[in-house]
């Protein structure tokens, strides 16, 4: 079964949807985390159909809070895909642009990506720290968001943090905002370099070769629905500011990265089995703490299609 047919099958194979009354906004409570971003959604069963008013309320809540945390879920992959499809289509990069879990046969990732250190269940991300990043930023149309579902969690470590890149942009001084508002940034594909622990460049200088295609995107992007502006810059990726000298570009990127890492922009999530976190990939960064490699950690991710950043 191909990935496309997997999604179609997930949408079609839902006999309980026609027999079950859709959940409404009255069934659900949305409570802000009190941190830099995020809201917790309780009372929702992601395996049941949702009413139109509830879907719209969740989309508005995502615009307001940037991440939504759905508690206490129990889903098979097809039900997880059905739930995610309320918020958009499945992300599909060009086959020649690798991303996490790209398959050798098709060049594409599966619809549901296992994010795990377990042998035979993906093992794409290991157990080490993952620095703050935007998923698929190096593709021509990065994903608009992702939903990550916790199946197995280690006893300690493995927390995920999200960073509010809207607030980080708004807190910049006026001169910096004027400088960066029209700049274009290339983020180079990290999957074209070996993951062997060797140092990775943080900036592409003019005397260094380009590895793979480079797709320019705004350094400050505009959200296609809310109109909010945000910094579109990951922490440890190889980047290049178009039109700037090496020194000027590298210094600007280092300064903005230090600003984004400030603790007031960060919310850290302690996972519980059954959590689904849905984040806006256009207005956040996310990172992961390391955890004991002797423990299993298994989550599943569905990423949603996005448009060309502007």
PDB file of C-alpha atoms in Angstrom:
ATOM      1  CA  UNK A   1       0.000   0.000   0.000  1.00  0.00           C
ATOM      2  CA  UNK A   2       1.449   3.377  -0.984  1.00  0.00           C
ATOM      3  CA  UNK A   3       1.455   6.355   1.370  1.00  0.00           C
ATOM      4  CA  UNK A   4      -1.204   8.186  -0.667  1.00  0.00           C
ATOM      5  CA  UNK A   5      -3.523   5.206  -0.521  1.00  0.00           C
ATOM      6  CA  UNK A   6      -2.799   4.919   3.193  1.00  0.00           C
ATOM      7  CA  UNK A   7      -4.275   8.376   3.736  1.00  0.00           C
ATOM      8  CA  UNK A   8      -7.271   7.698   1.475  1.00  0.00           C
ATOM      9  CA  UNK A   9      -7.891   4.460   3.301  1.00  0.00           C
ATOM     10  CA  UNK A  10      -7.681   6.274   6.644  1.00  0.00           C
ATOM     11  CA  UNK A  11     -10.318   8.748   5.515  1.00  0.00           C
ATOM     12  CA  UNK A  12     -12.590   6.060   4.079  1.00  0.00           C
ATOM     13  CA  UNK A  13     -12.241   3.335   6.719  1.00  0.00           C
ATOM     14  CA  UNK A  14     -14.181   5.105   9.431  1.00  0.00           C
ATOM     15  CA  UNK A  15     -17.589   3.457   9.860  1.00  0.00           C
ATOM     16  CA  UNK A  16     -17.963   4.911  13.365  1.00  0.00           C
ATOM     17  CA  UNK A  17     -17.789   8.438  11.966  1.00  0.00           C
ATOM     18  CA  UNK A  18     -21.227   8.122  10.396  1.00  0.00           C
ATOM     19  CA  UNK A  19     -22.678   6.621  13.564  1.00  0.00           C
ATOM     20  CA  UNK A  20     -21.073   8.879  16.151  1.00  0.00           C
ATOM     21  CA  UNK A  21     -22.327  12.353  16.958  1.00  0.00           C
ATOM     22  CA  UNK A  22     -19.566  14.896  16.242  1.00  0.00           C
ATOM     23  CA  UNK A  23     -17.940  16.516  19.232  1.00  0.00           C
ATOM     24  CA  UNK A  24     -18.747  20.193  19.709  1.00  0.00           C
ATOM     25  CA  UNK A  25     -16.968  23.138  21.238  1.00  0.00           C
ATOM     26  CA  UNK A  26     -19.031  22.663  24.394  1.00  0.00           C
ATOM     27  CA  UNK A  27     -17.291  19.301  24.962  1.00  0.00           C
ATOM     28  CA  UNK A  28     -13.816  20.816  25.044  1.00  0.00           C
ATOM     29  CA  UNK A  29     -11.778  23.035  27.360  1.00  0.00           C
ATOM     30  CA  UNK A  30      -8.773  24.995  26.034  1.00  0.00           C
ATOM     31  CA  UNK A  31      -6.453  26.199  28.820  1.00  0.00           C
ATOM     32  CA  UNK A  32      -3.267  28.230  28.190  1.00  0.00           C
ATOM     33  CA  UNK A  33      -0.111  26.706  29.635  1.00  0.00           C
ATOM     34  CA  UNK A  34       0.849  30.002  31.247  1.00  0.00           C
ATOM     35  CA  UNK A  35       4.202  29.806  29.483  1.00  0.00           C
ATOM     36  CA  UNK A  36       5.587  31.565  26.436  1.00  0.00           C
ATOM     37  CA  UNK A  37       3.207  29.644  24.186  1.00  0.00           C
ATOM     38  CA  UNK A  38       0.852  26.684  24.194  1.00  0.00           C
ATOM     39  CA  UNK A  39      -2.592  25.606  25.372  1.00  0.00           C
ATOM     40  CA  UNK A  40      -3.858  22.287  26.749  1.00  0.00           C
ATOM     41  CA  UNK A  41      -6.997  20.803  25.164  1.00  0.00           C
ATOM     42  CA  UNK A  42      -9.055  18.479  27.375  1.00  0.00           C
ATOM     43  CA  UNK A  43     -12.345  16.716  26.746  1.00  0.00           C
ATOM     44  CA  UNK A  44     -11.532  15.885  23.132  1.00  0.00           C
ATOM     45  CA  UNK A  45     -11.367  12.350  21.731  1.00  0.00           C
ATOM     46  CA  UNK A  46      -9.202  12.543  18.601  1.00  0.00           C
ATOM     47  CA  UNK A  47     -10.687   9.250  17.372  1.00  0.00           C
ATOM     48  CA  UNK A  48     -14.177  10.747  16.995  1.00  0.00           C
ATOM     49  CA  UNK A  49     -15.447  13.224  14.382  1.00  0.00           C
ATOM     50  CA  UNK A  50     -15.322  16.936  15.184  1.00  0.00           C
ATOM     51  CA  UNK A  51     -17.979  19.535  14.421  1.00  0.00           C
ATOM     52  CA  UNK A  52     -17.181  22.446  12.137  1.00  0.00           C
ATOM     53  CA  UNK A  53     -17.296  24.965  14.980  1.00  0.00           C
ATOM     54  CA  UNK A  54     -14.839  22.872  16.992  1.00  0.00           C
ATOM     55  CA  UNK A  55     -12.368  22.547  14.124  1.00  0.00           C
ATOM     56  CA  UNK A  56     -12.481  26.307  13.546  1.00  0.00           C
ATOM     57  CA  UNK A  57     -12.038  26.962  17.275  1.00  0.00           C
ATOM     58  CA  UNK A  58      -8.984  24.707  17.363  1.00  0.00           C
ATOM     59  CA  UNK A  59      -7.497  26.460  14.342  1.00  0.00           C
ATOM     60  CA  UNK A  60      -8.048  29.840  16.005  1.00  0.00           C
ATOM     61  CA  UNK A  61      -6.522  28.520  19.222  1.00  0.00           C
ATOM     62  CA  UNK A  62      -3.453  27.365  17.299  1.00  0.00           C
ATOM     63  CA  UNK A  63      -3.044  30.862  15.850  1.00  0.00           C
ATOM     64  CA  UNK A  64      -3.306  32.340  19.344  1.00  0.00           C
ATOM     65  CA  UNK A  65      -1.156  29.823  21.248  1.00  0.00           C
ATOM     66  CA  UNK A  66       1.091  28.327  18.492  1.00  0.00           C
ATOM     67  CA  UNK A  67       0.960  24.811  19.989  1.00  0.00           C
ATOM     68  CA  UNK A  68      -1.984  22.725  21.204  1.00  0.00           C
ATOM     69  CA  UNK A  69      -1.597  19.796  23.613  1.00  0.00           C
ATOM     70  CA  UNK A  70      -4.286  17.111  23.368  1.00  0.00           C
ATOM     71  CA  UNK A  71      -4.285  14.874  26.429  1.00  0.00           C
ATOM     72  CA  UNK A  72      -5.204  11.210  26.915  1.00  0.00           C
ATOM     73  CA  UNK A  73      -5.462   9.973  23.309  1.00  0.00           C
ATOM     74  CA  UNK A  74      -5.530   6.343  22.102  1.00  0.00           C
ATOM     75  CA  UNK A  75      -5.191   6.092  18.328  1.00  0.00           C
ATOM     76  CA  UNK A  76      -4.075   3.689  15.648  1.00  0.00           C
ATOM     77  CA  UNK A  77      -2.209   5.197  12.699  1.00  0.00           C
ATOM     78  CA  UNK A  78      -5.267   5.513  10.467  1.00  0.00           C
ATOM     79  CA  UNK A  79      -7.244   7.320  13.180  1.00  0.00           C
ATOM     80  CA  UNK A  80      -4.250   9.595  13.793  1.00  0.00           C
ATOM     81  CA  UNK A  81      -4.193  10.472  10.086  1.00  0.00           C
ATOM     82  CA  UNK A  82      -7.927  11.163  10.061  1.00  0.00           C
ATOM     83  CA  UNK A  83      -7.565  13.545  13.000  1.00  0.00           C
ATOM     84  CA  UNK A  84      -4.596  15.345  11.425  1.00  0.00           C
ATOM     85  CA  UNK A  85      -6.489  15.766   8.143  1.00  0.00           C
ATOM     86  CA  UNK A  86      -8.841  18.278   9.800  1.00  0.00           C
ATOM     87  CA  UNK A  87      -5.923  20.700   9.845  1.00  0.00           C
ATOM     88  CA  UNK A  88      -4.451  20.198   6.374  1.00  0.00           C
ATOM     89  CA  UNK A  89      -3.067  17.827   3.776  1.00  0.00           C
ATOM     90  CA  UNK A  90      -0.046  15.616   4.310  1.00  0.00           C
ATOM     91  CA  UNK A  91       3.380  17.192   3.741  1.00  0.00           C
ATOM     92  CA  UNK A  92       5.189  15.792   0.686  1.00  0.00           C
ATOM     93  CA  UNK A  93       8.602  17.198  -0.236  1.00  0.00           C
ATOM     94  CA  UNK A  94      10.137  16.817  -3.678  1.00  0.00           C
ATOM     95  CA  UNK A  95      11.523  13.287  -3.989  1.00  0.00           C
ATOM     96  CA  UNK A  96      15.018  14.664  -4.629  1.00  0.00           C
ATOM     97  CA  UNK A  97      15.031  16.743  -1.398  1.00  0.00           C
ATOM     98  CA  UNK A  98      15.524  14.344   1.538  1.00  0.00           C
ATOM     99  CA  UNK A  99      13.875  14.897   4.916  1.00  0.00           C
ATOM    100  CA  UNK A 100      13.539  12.797   8.070  1.00  0.00           C
ATOM    101  CA  UNK A 101      12.456   9.238   7.162  1.00  0.00           C
ATOM    102  CA  UNK A 102      12.701   9.677   3.379  1.00  0.00           C
ATOM    103  CA  UNK A 103      12.366   6.206   1.861  1.00  0.00           C
ATOM    104  CA  UNK A 104      14.999   4.837  -0.522  1.00  0.00           C
ATOM    105  CA  UNK A 105      12.319   3.552  -2.911  1.00  0.00           C
ATOM    106  CA  UNK A 106      10.262   6.723  -3.329  1.00  0.00           C
ATOM    107  CA  UNK A 107      12.316   9.558  -1.859  1.00  0.00           C
ATOM    108  CA  UNK A 108       9.293  10.433   0.302  1.00  0.00           C
ATOM    109  CA  UNK A 109       8.647   9.991   4.023  1.00  0.00           C
ATOM    110  CA  UNK A 110       5.734   7.827   5.194  1.00  0.00           C
ATOM    111  CA  UNK A 111       2.518   9.595   6.180  1.00  0.00           C
ATOM    112  CA  UNK A 112       3.105   8.600   9.809  1.00  0.00           C
ATOM    113  CA  UNK A 113       6.774   8.911  10.764  1.00  0.00           C
ATOM    114  CA  UNK A 114       8.028   6.970  13.815  1.00  0.00           C
ATOM    115  CA  UNK A 115      10.220   9.248  15.945  1.00  0.00           C
ATOM    116  CA  UNK A 116      12.054   6.666  17.948  1.00  0.00           C
ATOM    117  CA  UNK A 117      15.302   5.230  19.232  1.00  0.00           C
ATOM    118  CA  UNK A 118      13.867   1.702  18.974  1.00  0.00           C
ATOM    119  CA  UNK A 119      15.499  -0.590  16.419  1.00  0.00           C
ATOM    120  CA  UNK A 120      12.960  -1.636  13.821  1.00  0.00           C
ATOM    121  CA  UNK A 121      10.617   1.262  14.612  1.00  0.00           C
ATOM    122  CA  UNK A 122      12.387   4.000  12.726  1.00  0.00           C
ATOM    123  CA  UNK A 123      15.370   4.948  14.876  1.00  0.00           C
ATOM    124  CA  UNK A 124      15.648   8.130  12.827  1.00  0.00           C
ATOM    125  CA  UNK A 125      16.438  10.501  15.685  1.00  0.00           C
ATOM    126  CA  UNK A 126      18.395   8.425  18.195  1.00  0.00           C
ATOM    127  CA  UNK A 127      18.561   9.495  21.848  1.00  0.00           C
ATOM    128  CA  UNK A 128      20.739  12.609  21.816  1.00  0.00           C
ATOM    129  CA  UNK A 129      19.841  16.272  22.054  1.00  0.00           C
ATOM    130  CA  UNK A 130      18.088  17.814  19.067  1.00  0.00           C
ATOM    131  CA  UNK A 131      18.723  21.546  18.831  1.00  0.00           C
ATOM    132  CA  UNK A 132      16.006  24.106  18.107  1.00  0.00           C
ATOM    133  CA  UNK A 133      14.840  23.890  14.515  1.00  0.00           C
ATOM    134  CA  UNK A 134      12.026  24.350  12.008  1.00  0.00           C
ATOM    135  CA  UNK A 135      10.985  21.108  10.328  1.00  0.00           C
ATOM    136  CA  UNK A 136      11.616  20.919   6.563  1.00  0.00           C
ATOM    137  CA  UNK A 137      12.915  24.500   6.411  1.00  0.00           C
ATOM    138  CA  UNK A 138      15.306  23.581   3.565  1.00  0.00           C
ATOM    139  CA  UNK A 139      12.499  22.456   1.222  1.00  0.00           C
ATOM    140  CA  UNK A 140      10.759  24.733  -1.311  1.00  0.00           C
ATOM    141  CA  UNK A 141       7.467  24.501   0.620  1.00  0.00           C
ATOM    142  CA  UNK A 142       8.161  23.675   4.296  1.00  0.00           C
ATOM    143  CA  UNK A 143       5.490  21.940   6.323  1.00  0.00           C
ATOM    144  CA  UNK A 144       2.915  24.223   7.952  1.00  0.00           C
ATOM    145  CA  UNK A 145       2.722  22.181  11.136  1.00  0.00           C
ATOM    146  CA  UNK A 146       3.092  18.779  12.720  1.00  0.00           C
ATOM    147  CA  UNK A 147       1.266  16.554  15.186  1.00  0.00           C
ATOM    148  CA  UNK A 148       3.444  14.380  17.437  1.00  0.00           C
ATOM    149  CA  UNK A 149       1.817  11.530  19.372  1.00  0.00           C
ATOM    150  CA  UNK A 150       3.481   9.899  22.407  1.00  0.00           C
ATOM    151  CA  UNK A 151       3.382   6.068  22.501  1.00  0.00           C
ATOM    152  CA  UNK A 152       6.325   5.205  24.790  1.00  0.00           C
ATOM    153  CA  UNK A 153       8.185   7.668  27.024  1.00  0.00           C
ATOM    154  CA  UNK A 154      11.443   7.236  28.987  1.00  0.00           C
ATOM    155  CA  UNK A 155      11.413   7.681  32.745  1.00  0.00           C
ATOM    156  CA  UNK A 156      13.508  10.841  32.442  1.00  0.00           C
ATOM    157  CA  UNK A 157      14.723  13.091  29.663  1.00  0.00           C
ATOM    158  CA  UNK A 158      13.307  13.384  26.174  1.00  0.00           C
ATOM    159  CA  UNK A 159      11.304  16.545  26.894  1.00  0.00           C
ATOM    160  CA  UNK A 160      10.455  18.716  23.881  1.00  0.00           C
ATOM    161  CA  UNK A 161      10.651  22.506  23.983  1.00  0.00           C
ATOM    162  CA  UNK A 162       8.937  24.963  21.671  1.00  0.00           C
ATOM    163  CA  UNK A 163      10.027  28.559  21.094  1.00  0.00           C
ATOM    164  CA  UNK A 164       7.772  31.501  20.266  1.00  0.00           C
ATOM    165  CA  UNK A 165       9.355  33.070  17.183  1.00  0.00           C
ATOM    166  CA  UNK A 166       6.546  35.628  16.848  1.00  0.00           C
ATOM    167  CA  UNK A 167       7.273  37.177  20.226  1.00  0.00           C
ATOM    168  CA  UNK A 168      11.005  36.941  19.588  1.00  0.00           C
ATOM    169  CA  UNK A 169      10.576  38.996  16.403  1.00  0.00           C
ATOM    170  CA  UNK A 170       8.305  41.547  18.075  1.00  0.00           C
ATOM    171  CA  UNK A 171      10.832  42.074  20.881  1.00  0.00           C
ATOM    172  CA  UNK A 172      13.658  43.023  18.516  1.00  0.00           C
ATOM    173  CA  UNK A 173      14.643  46.673  18.431  1.00  0.00           C
ATOM    174  CA  UNK A 174      13.222  48.712  15.573  1.00  0.00           C
ATOM    175  CA  UNK A 175      16.559  49.076  13.777  1.00  0.00           C
ATOM    176  CA  UNK A 176      17.070  45.299  13.669  1.00  0.00           C
ATOM    177  CA  UNK A 177      13.527  44.717  12.414  1.00  0.00           C
ATOM    178  CA  UNK A 178      14.062  47.255   9.629  1.00  0.00           C
ATOM    179  CA  UNK A 179      17.329  45.555   8.679  1.00  0.00           C
ATOM    180  CA  UNK A 180      15.974  42.016   8.466  1.00  0.00           C
ATOM    181  CA  UNK A 181      12.407  42.518   7.221  1.00  0.00           C
ATOM    182  CA  UNK A 182      13.285  42.057   3.541  1.00  0.00           C
ATOM    183  CA  UNK A 183      16.233  39.671   3.827  1.00  0.00           C
ATOM    184  CA  UNK A 184      16.263  36.235   2.232  1.00  0.00           C
ATOM    185  CA  UNK A 185      17.864  33.214   3.916  1.00  0.00           C
ATOM    186  CA  UNK A 186      18.903  29.848   2.495  1.00  0.00           C
ATOM    187  CA  UNK A 187      18.829  26.921   4.910  1.00  0.00           C
ATOM    188  CA  UNK A 188      20.884  24.044   3.533  1.00  0.00           C
ATOM    189  CA  UNK A 189      19.685  20.472   3.787  1.00  0.00           C
ATOM    190  CA  UNK A 190      21.207  18.744   6.865  1.00  0.00           C
ATOM    191  CA  UNK A 191      20.342  15.302   5.470  1.00  0.00           C
ATOM    192  CA  UNK A 192      22.950  15.711   2.737  1.00  0.00           C
ATOM    193  CA  UNK A 193      25.740  15.519   5.328  1.00  0.00           C
ATOM    194  CA  UNK A 194      26.619  12.385   7.323  1.00  0.00           C
ATOM    195  CA  UNK A 195      25.230  12.096  10.840  1.00  0.00           C
ATOM    196  CA  UNK A 196      28.497  10.801  12.289  1.00  0.00           C
ATOM    197  CA  UNK A 197      29.093  13.359  15.020  1.00  0.00           C
ATOM    198  CA  UNK A 198      31.488  15.445  12.936  1.00  0.00           C
ATOM    199  CA  UNK A 199      31.158  19.251  13.249  1.00  0.00           C
ATOM    200  CA  UNK A 200      28.549  20.844  11.031  1.00  0.00           C
ATOM    201  CA  UNK A 201      28.862  24.367   9.619  1.00  0.00           C
ATOM    202  CA  UNK A 202      26.532  27.013  11.027  1.00  0.00           C
ATOM    203  CA  UNK A 203      27.026  29.401   8.113  1.00  0.00           C
ATOM    204  CA  UNK A 204      27.989  28.846   4.472  1.00  0.00           C
ATOM    205  CA  UNK A 205      30.917  31.095   3.629  1.00  0.00           C
ATOM    206  CA  UNK A 206      31.696  32.063   0.044  1.00  0.00           C
ATOM    207  CA  UNK A 207      34.746  29.778  -0.144  1.00  0.00           C
ATOM    208  CA  UNK A 208      32.740  26.702   0.903  1.00  0.00           C
ATOM    209  CA  UNK A 209      30.942  24.481  -1.614  1.00  0.00           C
ATOM    210  CA  UNK A 210      27.167  24.386  -1.752  1.00  0.00           C
ATOM    211  CA  UNK A 211      25.819  20.957  -0.883  1.00  0.00           C
ATOM    212  CA  UNK A 212      22.490  20.322  -2.570  1.00  0.00           C
ATOM    213  CA  UNK A 213      19.874  22.783  -3.705  1.00  0.00           C
ATOM    214  CA  UNK A 214      19.245  26.007  -1.843  1.00  0.00           C
ATOM    215  CA  UNK A 215      15.741  27.484  -1.612  1.00  0.00           C
ATOM    216  CA  UNK A 216      15.662  31.119  -0.443  1.00  0.00           C
ATOM    217  CA  UNK A 217      12.957  31.989   2.089  1.00  0.00           C
ATOM    218  CA  UNK A 218      12.306  35.203   4.023  1.00  0.00           C
ATOM    219  CA  UNK A 219      14.284  35.561   7.233  1.00  0.00           C
ATOM    220  CA  UNK A 220      11.112  37.171   8.603  1.00  0.00           C
ATOM    221  CA  UNK A 221       8.066  35.311   7.336  1.00  0.00           C
ATOM    222  CA  UNK A 222       4.391  36.283   7.410  1.00  0.00           C
ATOM    223  CA  UNK A 223       1.836  33.781   8.652  1.00  0.00           C
ATOM    224  CA  UNK A 224      -0.562  33.026   5.777  1.00  0.00           C
ATOM    225  CA  UNK A 225      -3.658  33.062   8.037  1.00  0.00           C
ATOM    226  CA  UNK A 226      -2.983  35.334  11.022  1.00  0.00           C
ATOM    227  CA  UNK A 227      -0.647  37.772   9.271  1.00  0.00           C
ATOM    228  CA  UNK A 228       1.714  37.665  12.267  1.00  0.00           C
ATOM    229  CA  UNK A 229       5.415  37.981  11.505  1.00  0.00           C
ATOM    230  CA  UNK A 230       8.090  35.719  12.944  1.00  0.00           C
ATOM    231  CA  UNK A 231      11.784  34.887  12.741  1.00  0.00           C
ATOM    232  CA  UNK A 232      12.302  31.941  10.391  1.00  0.00           C
ATOM    233  CA  UNK A 233      15.703  30.729  11.579  1.00  0.00           C
ATOM    234  CA  UNK A 234      16.838  27.438  13.135  1.00  0.00           C
ATOM    235  CA  UNK A 235      19.645  27.175  15.677  1.00  0.00           C
ATOM    236  CA  UNK A 236      22.380  24.867  14.351  1.00  0.00           C
ATOM    237  CA  UNK A 237      21.621  24.536  10.645  1.00  0.00           C
ATOM    238  CA  UNK A 238      23.888  25.705   7.834  1.00  0.00           C
ATOM    239  CA  UNK A 239      22.498  28.971   6.453  1.00  0.00           C
ATOM    240  CA  UNK A 240      23.392  31.882   4.205  1.00  0.00           C
ATOM    241  CA  UNK A 241      21.974  35.429   4.140  1.00  0.00           C
ATOM    242  CA  UNK A 242      21.626  36.521   0.519  1.00  0.00           C
ATOM    243  CA  UNK A 243      23.252  39.816  -0.404  1.00  0.00           C
ATOM    244  CA  UNK A 244      25.388  40.026   2.751  1.00  0.00           C
ATOM    245  CA  UNK A 245      29.126  39.554   3.118  1.00  0.00           C
ATOM    246  CA  UNK A 246      30.268  36.477   5.002  1.00  0.00           C
ATOM    247  CA  UNK A 247      31.183  38.431   8.107  1.00  0.00           C
ATOM    248  CA  UNK A 248      28.049  40.538   8.194  1.00  0.00           C
ATOM    249  CA  UNK A 249      25.749  37.590   7.514  1.00  0.00           C
ATOM    250  CA  UNK A 250      27.365  35.270  10.069  1.00  0.00           C
ATOM    251  CA  UNK A 251      27.328  37.950  12.758  1.00  0.00           C
ATOM    252  CA  UNK A 252      23.662  38.755  12.145  1.00  0.00           C
ATOM    253  CA  UNK A 253      22.642  35.085  12.269  1.00  0.00           C
ATOM    254  CA  UNK A 254      24.609  34.487  15.488  1.00  0.00           C
ATOM    255  CA  UNK A 255      22.953  37.504  17.129  1.00  0.00           C
ATOM    256  CA  UNK A 256      19.451  36.425  16.121  1.00  0.00           C
ATOM    257  CA  UNK A 257      20.063  32.843  17.264  1.00  0.00           C
ATOM    258  CA  UNK A 258      21.162  34.037  20.694  1.00  0.00           C
ATOM    259  CA  UNK A 259      18.005  36.156  20.888  1.00  0.00           C
ATOM    260  CA  UNK A 260      15.715  33.249  19.938  1.00  0.00           C
ATOM    261  CA  UNK A 261      17.262  31.047  22.645  1.00  0.00           C
ATOM    262  CA  UNK A 262      16.218  33.365  25.493  1.00  0.00           C
ATOM    263  CA  UNK A 263      14.188  31.446  28.113  1.00  0.00           C
ATOM    264  CA  UNK A 264      11.191  33.785  27.981  1.00  0.00           C
ATOM    265  CA  UNK A 265      10.345  32.464  24.503  1.00  0.00           C
ATOM    266  CA  UNK A 266      10.409  28.778  25.517  1.00  0.00           C
ATOM    267  CA  UNK A 267       7.877  26.243  26.777  1.00  0.00           C
ATOM    268  CA  UNK A 268       9.139  22.771  27.731  1.00  0.00           C
ATOM    269  CA  UNK A 269       6.739  19.851  27.575  1.00  0.00           C
ATOM    270  CA  UNK A 270       7.031  16.807  29.833  1.00  0.00           C
ATOM    271  CA  UNK A 271       5.466  14.074  27.757  1.00  0.00           C
ATOM    272  CA  UNK A 272       2.860  11.635  29.015  1.00  0.00           C
ATOM    273  CA  UNK A 273       1.710   8.599  27.055  1.00  0.00           C
ATOM    274  CA  UNK A 274      -1.337   9.619  25.000  1.00  0.00           C
ATOM    275  CA  UNK A 275      -0.286  13.228  24.467  1.00  0.00           C
ATOM    276  CA  UNK A 276      -0.611  14.691  20.975  1.00  0.00           C
ATOM    277  CA  UNK A 277       1.111  18.036  20.479  1.00  0.00           C
ATOM    278  CA  UNK A 278       0.138  20.005  17.375  1.00  0.00           C
ATOM    279  CA  UNK A 279       2.453  22.903  16.574  1.00  0.00           C
ATOM    280  CA  UNK A 280       2.534  25.650  14.004  1.00  0.00           C
ATOM    281  CA  UNK A 281       5.814  25.088  12.181  1.00  0.00           C
ATOM    282  CA  UNK A 282       5.601  28.617  10.734  1.00  0.00           C
ATOM    283  CA  UNK A 283       5.807  30.408  14.089  1.00  0.00           C
ATOM    284  CA  UNK A 284       7.845  28.103  16.340  1.00  0.00           C
ATOM    285  CA  UNK A 285      11.111  26.273  16.761  1.00  0.00           C
ATOM    286  CA  UNK A 286      11.340  23.014  18.689  1.00  0.00           C
ATOM    287  CA  UNK A 287      14.123  21.053  20.370  1.00  0.00           C
ATOM    288  CA  UNK A 288      14.535  17.847  22.382  1.00  0.00           C
ATOM    289  CA  UNK A 289      16.507  16.924  25.480  1.00  0.00           C
ATOM    290  CA  UNK A 290      18.709  13.836  25.383  1.00  0.00           C
ATOM    291  CA  UNK A 291      17.628  10.693  27.230  1.00  0.00           C
ATOM    292  CA  UNK A 292      19.074   7.355  28.358  1.00  0.00           C
ATOM    293  CA  UNK A 293      19.734   5.176  25.280  1.00  0.00           C
ATOM    294  CA  UNK A 294      18.823   2.110  27.322  1.00  0.00           C
ATOM    295  CA  UNK A 295      15.225   3.382  27.511  1.00  0.00           C
ATOM    296  CA  UNK A 296      12.717   3.313  24.668  1.00  0.00           C
ATOM    297  CA  UNK A 297      11.088   6.442  23.359  1.00  0.00           C
ATOM    298  CA  UNK A 298       8.502   6.141  20.582  1.00  0.00           C
ATOM    299  CA  UNK A 299       6.369   8.941  19.214  1.00  0.00           C
ATOM    300  CA  UNK A 300       4.627   9.205  15.849  1.00  0.00           C
ATOM    301  CA  UNK A 301       4.520  12.326  13.705  1.00  0.00           C
ATOM    302  CA  UNK A 302       2.244  13.549  10.955  1.00  0.00           C
ATOM    303  CA  UNK A 303       3.391  16.698   9.157  1.00  0.00           C
ATOM    304  CA  UNK A 304       1.057  18.982   7.243  1.00  0.00           C
ATOM    305  CA  UNK A 305       1.590  20.555   3.831  1.00  0.00           C
ATOM    306  CA  UNK A 306       2.571  24.199   3.659  1.00  0.00           C
ATOM    307  CA  UNK A 307       2.990  26.857   0.995  1.00  0.00           C
ATOM    308  CA  UNK A 308       5.934  28.938  -0.132  1.00  0.00           C
ATOM    309  CA  UNK A 309       6.950  31.260   2.734  1.00  0.00           C
ATOM    310  CA  UNK A 310       6.473  34.990   2.165  1.00  0.00           C
TER     311      UNK A 310
END
